[in-house]
Structure formats: C-alpha cells, structure tokens
Coordinates of C-alpha atoms and ligand atoms in Angstrom, one line a residue:
M1 CA 22.4 -46.3 11.0
E2 CA 20.2 -47.1 13.9
F3 CA 19.5 -50.5 14.9
E4 CA 16.5 -51.0 12.9
T5 CA 17.5 -49.8 9.9
K6 CA 20.2 -51.9 9.7
C7 CA 18.3 -55.0 9.6
L8 CA 16.7 -53.5 6.6
H9 CA 19.7 -52.2 4.9
A10 CA 22.8 -53.3 6.3
G11 CA 24.7 -55.7 3.9
Y12 CA 23.3 -54.9 0.9
Q13 CA 23.3 -51.5 -0.4
P14 CA 22.2 -51.9 -4.5
K15 CA 23.6 -49.8 -7.1
N16 CA 21.9 -47.9 -10.1
G17 CA 19.8 -50.6 -12.0
E18 CA 20.4 -53.5 -9.4
P19 CA 17.8 -55.4 -8.0
R20 CA 16.0 -53.7 -4.9
V21 CA 16.4 -57.0 -3.2
M22 CA 19.6 -59.3 -2.4
P23 CA 19.0 -61.8 -5.3
I24 CA 19.5 -65.6 -4.6
V25 CA 23.3 -66.5 -5.9
Q26 CA 22.3 -70.1 -6.5
S27 CA 25.4 -70.8 -8.0
T28 CA 28.6 -72.9 -6.7
T29 CA 31.1 -71.2 -8.7
Y30 CA 32.4 -68.2 -10.4
T31 CA 34.1 -67.7 -13.6
Y32 CA 37.2 -65.6 -14.0
D33 CA 39.5 -64.3 -17.1
S34 CA 43.0 -65.8 -16.0
T35 CA 44.5 -68.2 -14.1
E36 CA 46.5 -65.4 -12.3
E37 CA 43.5 -64.3 -10.7
I38 CA 42.2 -67.7 -9.3
G39 CA 45.8 -68.2 -8.1
K40 CA 45.5 -65.1 -5.9
L41 CA 42.0 -66.0 -4.4
F42 CA 43.4 -69.2 -3.6
D43 CA 46.6 -67.5 -1.8
L44 CA 44.2 -65.4 -0.1
E45 CA 45.8 -62.2 -1.9
K46 CA 42.8 -61.1 -3.1
A47 CA 38.9 -61.2 -1.7
G48 CA 36.6 -62.9 -4.1
Y49 CA 34.5 -65.5 -4.6
F50 CA 35.3 -68.7 -6.1
Y51 CA 33.6 -71.2 -4.2
T52 CA 30.3 -71.3 -2.6
R53 CA 31.7 -73.6 -0.2
L54 CA 33.9 -70.8 1.0
A55 CA 31.7 -68.0 0.2
N56 CA 28.6 -66.8 -1.6
P57 CA 27.3 -63.1 -2.4
T58 CA 23.6 -63.9 -1.1
T59 CA 25.1 -65.4 2.0
D60 CA 28.1 -62.6 2.5
A61 CA 25.1 -59.9 2.6
A62 CA 23.4 -61.8 5.5
E63 CA 26.9 -62.2 7.2
Q64 CA 27.6 -58.4 6.6
K65 CA 24.0 -57.6 8.4
I66 CA 24.5 -59.8 11.1
A67 CA 28.1 -58.4 11.7
A68 CA 27.0 -54.8 11.7
L69 CA 24.0 -55.9 14.2
E70 CA 26.3 -57.4 16.4
G71 CA 28.9 -54.8 16.2
G72 CA 31.7 -57.3 15.2
V73 CA 34.2 -56.8 12.5
G74 CA 33.0 -59.7 10.5
A75 CA 30.5 -63.0 10.6
L76 CA 30.6 -66.2 9.2
C77 CA 27.3 -68.5 8.6
T78 CA 26.9 -71.8 9.1
A79 CA 24.5 -74.4 8.2
S80 CA 23.2 -75.0 11.5
G81 CA 23.2 -73.2 15.0
Q82 CA 25.2 -76.7 16.3
A83 CA 27.7 -76.2 13.4
A84 CA 28.8 -72.6 14.4
T85 CA 29.5 -73.3 18.0
F86 CA 31.4 -76.2 17.0
F87 CA 33.4 -74.0 14.5
A88 CA 33.8 -71.3 16.8
L89 CA 35.7 -73.0 19.5
L90 CA 37.2 -75.6 16.9
N91 CA 38.8 -73.0 15.5
I92 CA 41.2 -72.5 18.6
L93 CA 40.8 -75.3 20.2
E94 CA 42.8 -78.7 19.5
A95 CA 43.6 -82.2 21.0
G96 CA 44.9 -81.3 24.4
D97 CA 43.1 -78.5 25.2
H98 CA 40.4 -77.5 27.8
F99 CA 37.8 -74.9 28.1
V100 CA 35.2 -73.8 30.6
S101 CA 31.1 -73.6 29.9
S102 CA 28.5 -72.5 32.1
N103 CA 26.3 -75.6 33.1
L104 CA 22.8 -73.8 31.9
I105 CA 23.4 -74.3 28.2
Y106 CA 21.1 -75.9 25.2
G107 CA 21.2 -79.9 25.3
G108 CA 22.8 -79.8 21.7
T109 CA 25.9 -77.8 23.0
F110 CA 26.0 -79.8 26.1
N111 CA 26.0 -83.0 24.1
L112 CA 28.9 -81.6 22.0
F113 CA 30.8 -80.1 24.8
A114 CA 30.6 -83.4 27.0
H115 CA 31.0 -86.1 24.5
T116 CA 31.9 -85.3 20.8
F117 CA 34.7 -82.6 21.8
K118 CA 35.9 -85.0 24.7
K119 CA 36.3 -87.6 21.8
M120 CA 38.4 -85.0 20.0
G121 CA 40.4 -84.9 23.1
I122 CA 39.4 -81.5 24.1
E123 CA 37.8 -81.4 27.9
V124 CA 35.2 -79.2 29.1
T125 CA 34.6 -78.0 32.6
F126 CA 30.8 -76.7 33.4
V127 CA 30.5 -74.1 36.0
D128 CA 27.4 -72.8 37.6
Q129 CA 27.3 -69.3 36.5
T130 CA 26.2 -67.2 39.4
A131 CA 29.7 -68.6 41.1
S132 CA 31.8 -66.1 42.0
L133 CA 35.1 -64.6 40.3
D134 CA 37.2 -66.6 42.3
E135 CA 34.8 -69.8 42.6
L136 CA 34.8 -69.5 38.7
K137 CA 38.8 -69.2 38.6
K138 CA 39.0 -72.8 40.4
A139 CA 38.0 -74.2 36.9
L140 CA 40.7 -73.0 35.1
Q141 CA 43.7 -75.0 34.3
P142 CA 47.3 -74.3 32.3
N143 CA 45.8 -75.5 29.0
T144 CA 42.3 -73.5 29.3
K145 CA 41.7 -71.7 26.3
A146 CA 38.1 -70.5 26.1
V147 CA 35.2 -69.5 28.2
F148 CA 31.5 -70.4 27.1
A149 CA 28.1 -69.1 28.0
E150 CA 24.6 -68.4 26.7
T151 CA 23.0 -64.6 27.2
I152 CA 19.9 -66.2 28.1
A153 CA 20.2 -69.9 29.1
N154 CA 18.0 -72.4 26.9
P155 CA 15.9 -73.3 28.6
A156 CA 16.4 -72.4 32.2
M157 CA 15.9 -68.6 31.1
A158 CA 18.7 -67.7 33.3
V159 CA 20.2 -64.4 32.4
L160 CA 24.1 -64.1 32.1
D161 CA 26.2 -61.5 34.2
I162 CA 28.1 -61.1 31.3
E163 CA 30.7 -58.8 32.5
K164 CA 31.3 -61.4 35.3
F165 CA 32.1 -63.7 32.6
A166 CA 34.2 -61.3 30.1
T167 CA 36.2 -60.6 33.2
F168 CA 37.0 -64.3 33.9
A169 CA 38.0 -65.0 30.6
H170 CA 40.3 -62.0 29.8
E171 CA 42.0 -62.6 33.4
A172 CA 43.0 -66.0 32.1
D173 CA 44.1 -64.5 28.6
V174 CA 41.5 -66.5 26.8
P175 CA 38.6 -65.4 25.0
F176 CA 35.1 -65.5 26.2
F177 CA 31.9 -66.9 23.4
I178 CA 28.7 -66.2 24.1
D179 CA 25.7 -67.9 22.5
N180 CA 23.1 -64.6 22.1
T181 CA 20.4 -67.2 20.5
F182 CA 17.7 -66.1 22.8
A183 CA 18.5 -62.6 23.8
T184 CA 19.1 -61.2 20.0
P185 CA 21.2 -58.3 19.2
Y186 CA 18.2 -56.2 19.1
F187 CA 17.8 -56.6 23.1
C188 CA 21.7 -57.3 24.0
R189 CA 24.9 -57.1 22.3
P190 CA 27.1 -59.3 24.6
I191 CA 30.0 -57.4 22.5
E192 CA 29.6 -53.8 24.4
Y193 CA 30.2 -56.1 27.7
G194 CA 33.3 -57.4 26.7
A195 CA 32.3 -60.9 24.9
D196 CA 34.9 -61.7 22.1
I197 CA 33.2 -64.2 19.6
V198 CA 29.2 -64.3 19.8
I199 CA 27.3 -67.0 18.4
H200 CA 23.6 -67.4 17.1
S201 CA 21.4 -70.4 15.8
T202 CA 19.9 -68.4 13.4
T203 CA 17.3 -70.8 12.9
K204 CA 15.7 -69.1 16.1
Y205 CA 14.9 -65.4 15.9
L206 CA 17.2 -64.0 13.4
D207 CA 15.0 -66.0 10.8
G208 CA 12.1 -66.1 12.9
H209 CA 9.7 -68.0 10.6
A210 CA 11.1 -71.5 11.0
V211 CA 11.9 -71.9 7.4
Q212 CA 15.7 -72.2 7.1
T213 CA 18.6 -74.1 9.7
G214 CA 21.4 -71.8 10.3
G215 CA 24.1 -70.5 12.3
V216 CA 26.3 -67.6 12.3
I217 CA 29.7 -66.8 14.4
V218 CA 30.5 -63.0 14.8
D219 CA 34.0 -61.9 15.6
S220 CA 34.2 -58.7 17.9
G221 CA 38.2 -58.1 16.6
N222 CA 38.9 -57.1 20.1
F223 CA 40.7 -60.2 21.2
D224 CA 44.4 -60.5 21.1
W225 CA 45.5 -63.7 19.6
T226 CA 48.9 -62.7 19.8
N227 CA 49.4 -63.3 23.3
G228 CA 51.3 -66.9 22.9
K229 CA 48.5 -69.4 23.8
F230 CA 46.9 -69.0 20.1
P231 CA 49.6 -70.6 17.7
Q232 CA 46.8 -71.9 15.4
L233 CA 46.4 -67.9 14.5
S234 CA 49.8 -66.5 15.3
E235 CA 51.9 -69.0 13.7
P236 CA 51.9 -70.0 9.9
D237 CA 49.4 -71.9 8.1
V238 CA 51.1 -74.6 6.0
T239 CA 47.8 -75.1 4.0
Y240 CA 48.3 -71.5 2.9
H241 CA 52.1 -71.4 2.3
G242 CA 52.9 -70.2 6.1
L243 CA 50.6 -67.2 6.1
V244 CA 50.1 -66.3 9.6
Y245 CA 46.4 -64.9 10.2
T246 CA 47.0 -62.5 12.8
E247 CA 49.9 -60.8 10.5
T248 CA 48.0 -60.6 7.0
F249 CA 44.2 -60.3 8.5
G250 CA 44.9 -57.9 11.6
N251 CA 41.7 -58.0 14.1
A252 CA 39.7 -60.3 11.1
A253 CA 42.3 -63.1 11.9
Y254 CA 39.8 -65.3 13.8
I255 CA 36.6 -64.6 11.3
T256 CA 38.9 -65.3 8.4
K257 CA 40.8 -68.4 10.0
A258 CA 37.2 -69.9 10.4
R259 CA 36.1 -69.7 6.8
V260 CA 39.2 -70.3 5.0
Q261 CA 40.4 -73.3 6.9
L262 CA 37.3 -75.0 8.9
M263 CA 34.6 -73.7 6.2
R264 CA 37.1 -75.0 3.6
D265 CA 37.8 -78.5 5.3
L266 CA 34.7 -79.5 6.8
G267 CA 31.9 -77.8 5.0
A268 CA 28.6 -76.9 6.9
T269 CA 28.1 -74.2 4.3
P270 CA 24.7 -72.6 4.2
S271 CA 22.4 -72.7 1.0
P272 CA 22.2 -69.6 -0.6
H273 CA 18.3 -70.1 -0.7
N274 CA 18.6 -70.4 3.0
S275 CA 20.4 -67.3 3.3
F276 CA 18.1 -65.2 1.2
L277 CA 15.6 -66.5 3.8
L278 CA 17.6 -65.5 6.8
N279 CA 18.0 -61.9 5.5
L280 CA 14.6 -61.9 4.9
G281 CA 13.6 -62.6 8.6
M282 CA 16.0 -60.4 9.8
E283 CA 14.4 -57.4 8.3
T284 CA 11.7 -57.7 10.4
L285 CA 13.9 -58.6 13.7
A286 CA 13.3 -55.4 15.6
V287 CA 9.3 -55.4 15.1
R288 CA 8.9 -59.5 15.7
M289 CA 11.0 -58.9 19.0
D290 CA 9.0 -56.1 20.7
R291 CA 6.0 -58.4 20.0
H292 CA 7.3 -61.3 21.1
Y293 CA 8.1 -59.7 24.0
Q294 CA 4.9 -57.9 25.2
N295 CA 3.1 -61.3 24.7
A296 CA 5.4 -63.3 26.8
L297 CA 5.2 -60.9 29.2
E298 CA 1.4 -61.3 29.2
V299 CA 1.5 -65.1 29.2
A300 CA 4.0 -65.1 31.9
E301 CA 1.6 -62.9 34.3
F302 CA -1.2 -65.1 33.3
L303 CA 0.8 -68.5 34.3
A304 CA 1.8 -67.1 37.5
K305 CA -1.7 -66.8 38.9
Q306 CA -2.6 -70.3 37.8
S307 CA -3.1 -72.7 40.9
H308 CA -1.4 -75.4 38.6
V309 CA 1.5 -73.6 38.1
S310 CA 4.2 -73.7 40.5
T311 CA 7.1 -72.0 39.1
V312 CA 7.4 -69.2 36.2
S313 CA 10.9 -68.5 35.0
Y314 CA 10.9 -65.0 32.9
P315 CA 13.2 -62.6 33.8
G316 CA 11.0 -59.9 32.6
L317 CA 8.6 -60.5 35.6
A318 CA 9.7 -58.2 38.7
T319 CA 9.4 -61.6 40.9
D320 CA 11.9 -63.2 39.0
S321 CA 15.2 -64.3 40.6
Q322 CA 16.9 -62.8 36.9
Y323 CA 14.9 -59.4 37.1
E324 CA 18.1 -57.6 38.2
L325 CA 20.2 -58.9 35.6
A326 CA 18.1 -59.0 33.0
Q327 CA 17.5 -55.0 34.0
K328 CA 21.0 -54.8 33.4
Y329 CA 21.9 -56.6 30.5
V330 CA 18.0 -56.8 28.6
P331 CA 16.6 -53.7 29.8
N332 CA 14.2 -53.2 27.1
G333 CA 12.8 -56.9 26.4
L334 CA 13.2 -60.4 26.1
C335 CA 12.5 -63.0 23.9
G336 CA 9.2 -65.1 23.8
V337 CA 10.3 -68.0 25.6
I338 CA 9.0 -68.8 29.0
S339 CA 9.9 -71.8 31.0
F340 CA 7.2 -72.9 33.9
T341 CA 6.7 -75.8 36.2
I342 CA 2.8 -77.4 35.9
N343 CA 2.5 -79.6 39.3
G344 CA 1.7 -83.2 39.2
G345 CA 5.4 -83.8 36.8
K346 CA 5.3 -85.5 33.8
E347 CA 1.7 -87.0 33.3
V348 CA 0.3 -83.3 34.0
A349 CA 2.5 -81.9 31.9
A350 CA 1.8 -84.3 28.9
A351 CA -2.1 -83.9 29.7
W352 CA -2.0 -79.9 29.8
L353 CA 0.1 -79.9 26.2
D354 CA -2.0 -82.2 24.3
K355 CA -4.5 -80.1 25.4
L356 CA -3.6 -77.0 23.0
E357 CA -5.3 -76.0 20.2
L358 CA -3.6 -72.9 19.0
V359 CA -0.3 -73.5 20.3
S360 CA 1.4 -76.1 18.5
L361 CA 3.6 -79.0 20.0
E362 CA 7.1 -78.4 18.0
V363 CA 10.8 -78.9 18.6
H364 CA 11.3 -75.5 18.3
V365 CA 11.4 -72.1 20.0
A366 CA 11.4 -68.5 18.5
D367 CA 9.0 -68.9 15.9
I368 CA 6.7 -66.2 15.2
R369 CA 3.9 -68.9 15.8
T370 CA 3.3 -69.6 19.6
C371 CA 4.9 -73.2 20.3
A372 CA 5.3 -75.6 23.3
L373 CA 7.6 -78.4 24.6
H374 CA 8.7 -80.6 27.5
P375 CA 12.6 -80.3 27.6
A376 CA 12.3 -83.5 30.2
T377 CA 11.2 -86.1 27.1
S378 CA 12.4 -84.2 24.2
T379 CA 15.5 -81.9 23.9
H380 CA 16.9 -82.9 27.3
R381 CA 15.8 -86.5 27.3
Q382 CA 19.6 -87.8 26.7
L383 CA 20.7 -86.0 30.5
S384 CA 21.1 -88.1 33.4
D385 CA 18.3 -87.1 36.3
E386 CA 21.7 -85.3 38.1
E387 CA 22.3 -83.5 35.2
L388 CA 18.6 -82.3 34.5
D389 CA 18.5 -81.0 37.8
A390 CA 21.8 -79.4 37.5
A391 CA 20.7 -77.7 34.2
G392 CA 17.3 -76.3 36.4
I393 CA 15.0 -78.7 34.1
S394 CA 12.6 -80.6 36.3
A395 CA 9.8 -83.4 35.2
G396 CA 7.2 -80.8 35.0
L397 CA 8.8 -78.0 33.5
I398 CA 7.4 -76.8 30.0
R399 CA 8.6 -74.4 27.6
I400 CA 6.7 -72.1 25.8
S401 CA 7.4 -69.7 23.2
C402 CA 5.2 -67.0 22.5
G403 CA 4.7 -65.7 19.1
I404 CA 3.5 -63.0 17.4
E405 CA -0.5 -63.5 17.2
N406 CA -2.9 -61.4 19.1
S407 CA -2.6 -62.5 22.5
K408 CA -6.1 -63.0 23.6
D409 CA -5.9 -65.9 21.1
I410 CA -2.9 -67.4 23.2
L411 CA -4.1 -66.9 26.5
A412 CA -7.7 -68.3 25.7
D413 CA -5.9 -71.4 24.2
L414 CA -3.5 -71.8 27.6
A415 CA -7.0 -71.1 29.7
Q416 CA -8.9 -74.0 27.9
A417 CA -6.2 -76.6 28.3
F418 CA -5.8 -75.8 32.2
A419 CA -9.8 -75.7 32.4
S420 CA -9.4 -79.4 30.9
L421 CA -7.0 -80.3 34.0
E422 CA -10.5 -79.9 36.2
Q423 CA -12.2 -82.1 34.7
Ligands
PLP1 N1 21.9 -72.4 20.5 C1 20.9 -72.4 21.3 C2 20.9 -71.3 22.6 C3 19.8 -73.1 20.9 O1 18.6 -73.2 21.4 C4 19.9 -74.1 19.5 C5 19.1 -75.2 19.3 O2 18.2 -74.8 19.6 C6 21.4 -74.1 19.3 C7 22.1 -73.4 19.9 C8 21.7 -75.2 18.0 O3 21.3 -74.7 16.6 P1 20.2 -75.2 15.6 O4 19.3 -75.9 16.0 O5 20.3 -74.5 14.5 O6 21.8 -76.2 15.4

C-alpha cells in the first residue's frame, strides 16, 4: 500500500459483516473459557487481550497503523507524548546510565531529561546538533546507552542531520531515538535514515484535531540489543519466569518489553476512545499535511517581508539556514509551524498576539486551526536565560502553527495585527 492508502487501511481490515470503521472497544477486560488460556497470556506464550492497561483492540489498530506508516516492526501507544519519551528511554536505561541528547528539543522533554531522569540516577549530556561527528563523540562516556534528538526541533525549527546522528549512535553501539512529531511520517520516516526508535506526541499532527493527548513509540526492529550493553533485554526477566526478550521476541524484543514490563508497571495507557479519535485523525494525515505546508510557506514568505519582523525560521524558505538539510530529509514539505522574532521583545510580541482574531492563542501546535504562542513566557518559561539562548529562543520569538484554513484569512488576520502596531 502507498502511504495515503495506509493512512486509511493499515491496522484494521474488517472481515465479512464486521464494522467498516474500527469500533471503540470500551472494555477493560476480556473473557476466556479456561484458566489455562489466561495463564498462557500471562506467561506471554500466547498473544491476546486480557487487560486494557496492556493491550486493547482499538489501540492495537492505531498502533499497527503507526508502525506501518513509520516502517517499524511494532508500536506502543501511551497516554501522552511525554509518557512515550519517558517509556522509550526507561525501557533500556537504569540508574548509573548516561545518554546524549541534542539541546534543541521540546521544553517538556528537556525537563524530563535534565531533572526527572537525574533524580532517577540517569544522566544526560546535551550537545549542539550541528557539531561534527568528532565533536559529538566527546560527549560519550563508558556508560552511554542512547542518543536522542528531534527531526524538526520544537520550537527552534532546526532540521536534524539524521544520518550523522545515527552514525554517532551506532559507532558507540547504542540506539538512536528520534522524536518525529513535527515532521510526521508523511514527510520523513527516520528509520529509513538509520533511526532505531521513533517517538511521537500523537497529540500533534497524527491526531491533528486537538481532541486527544497521546504518544507512541515505534520500534524499527533494527537495533542489535544483544551487544552486551542492554542486559534488560538480553538477560532473564524474573517477572516473567526468566524469559529473555531478545530470545523470545527477536527483532520485536524492545517494543514487547516496553508493553509487557513498563506499561504493566507504570500504566500511562491511552483510553480506547482516544485511540479511536487518533485513528480518525490519521486517516486524513496526508491531505492535512500538504495543506499545512502550503499555508505555512505562504505565511513564512509574508512574515519575511514585514518590517516588524527580524527573523523567520521556516526550513521551507530557500533563504533559511536549514533549507539544505530540509531538502535532504523533508523534501516534499514540512509541518505548519513557523518561528519568528518580532522587533521590540516581550511587550511588542504580547501586543501583536493579543490583537489576533482568527488565529487563537493556544499552548498547542499542529492543530487544523491556526494558533500562536509566545514560548519564552509559556512552554519554555522554566528555562534560564542561558538555557533559552542555547535552545534558540529569544524574548520576541513567536511560534505560529498554520492550520488548514484558506490562507487568505490567515494572512489578513496577521496583517491587521501588524497594522495595529503602527497605531
Ligand atoms: N515532543 C514534542 C516535539 C512536542 O512538541 C511535545 C509537546 O508539545 C511532546 C513531545 C510532548 O507531548 P505531549 O504534550 O503529548 O505529552
């Protein structure tokens, strides 16, 4: 199936007389005829549903669709993107371990890495993602177990050199994790460039309608977890009578463990209703993304011409510093998110945002409705001035997420807000 077709048909193919649309299986439990059968499910000898915290048919269909879209061997949906990032790394890291992350990442991910993981005894080193391979290697330690970055950084709009990061990770015999939320698998499938584990906040474009929070982890099935660095996967798990994930589940070892161990112990399960909404959103992903891209390109070109605007970051603009990398990794288009700097700092940025009428002020991106936000006073307000600078966020930076309205209406709203600054 081609990508657009997978958006509609992957994960659920009803048989004779079954519902055309994947139903919401709003049930926590599943009944069986014998204790023996239930025992086999608990011992992971047989696949099947027994409790919705671990697996549910509606969520399963959404997971299979995302795995198909990203080109992975399996996926695990979580209750939020934060939970997906947390689970993805915790699946292989433990106290005493270290990992390397790009410093151009979402503010919530930064907090998780720099503070919450630290409390758990897991240390991170942040690196400049534009550094050379030799420079990046200086961040490695004997206990380094993973490398992390975002395909298109939120909100810096930097495009990652995915192949460089995959090489960096693989030369250190560790997996490369990538947050592909902003690019979406429609525009970029990082596994094709060497990423091992792909993460999404499905709250964003995969849903697209701002109706559910969710996350997903996709396993490429390509990483060799038996290289001696990952005993959690290659040595017996006492909670499953000594089962060894890599022996029993082969190239699906990582994603199976995330489900049967982490989801079992920590929860963070999406509700079947949310999985239904997510699936509905994914059906139109391809058509929505083309429109987000067209609108964003027009808005970026418009912003670049405004006298009140000093910088516009949109890798689709030929003048953008990220244009070349975008041409390589996201040649067919980009997300709808643009970062730009308004002259005059915080006050002018706030005055302009307050004048918007059609465009709403929202702590969100990737909505089908255009929205805008001031990161320095919202999503990134916990960062110090130095950390803000390192993340590429200035006081006058505004993030606008272009929706799928007619672009004339979006441009008219932005224009009247700029005109108000003259008064
Ligand atoms: N990753 C990226 C790139 C994000 O933008 C976000 C949220 O904005 C997250 C992860 C976290 O996802 P969620 O808000 O669904 O927990």
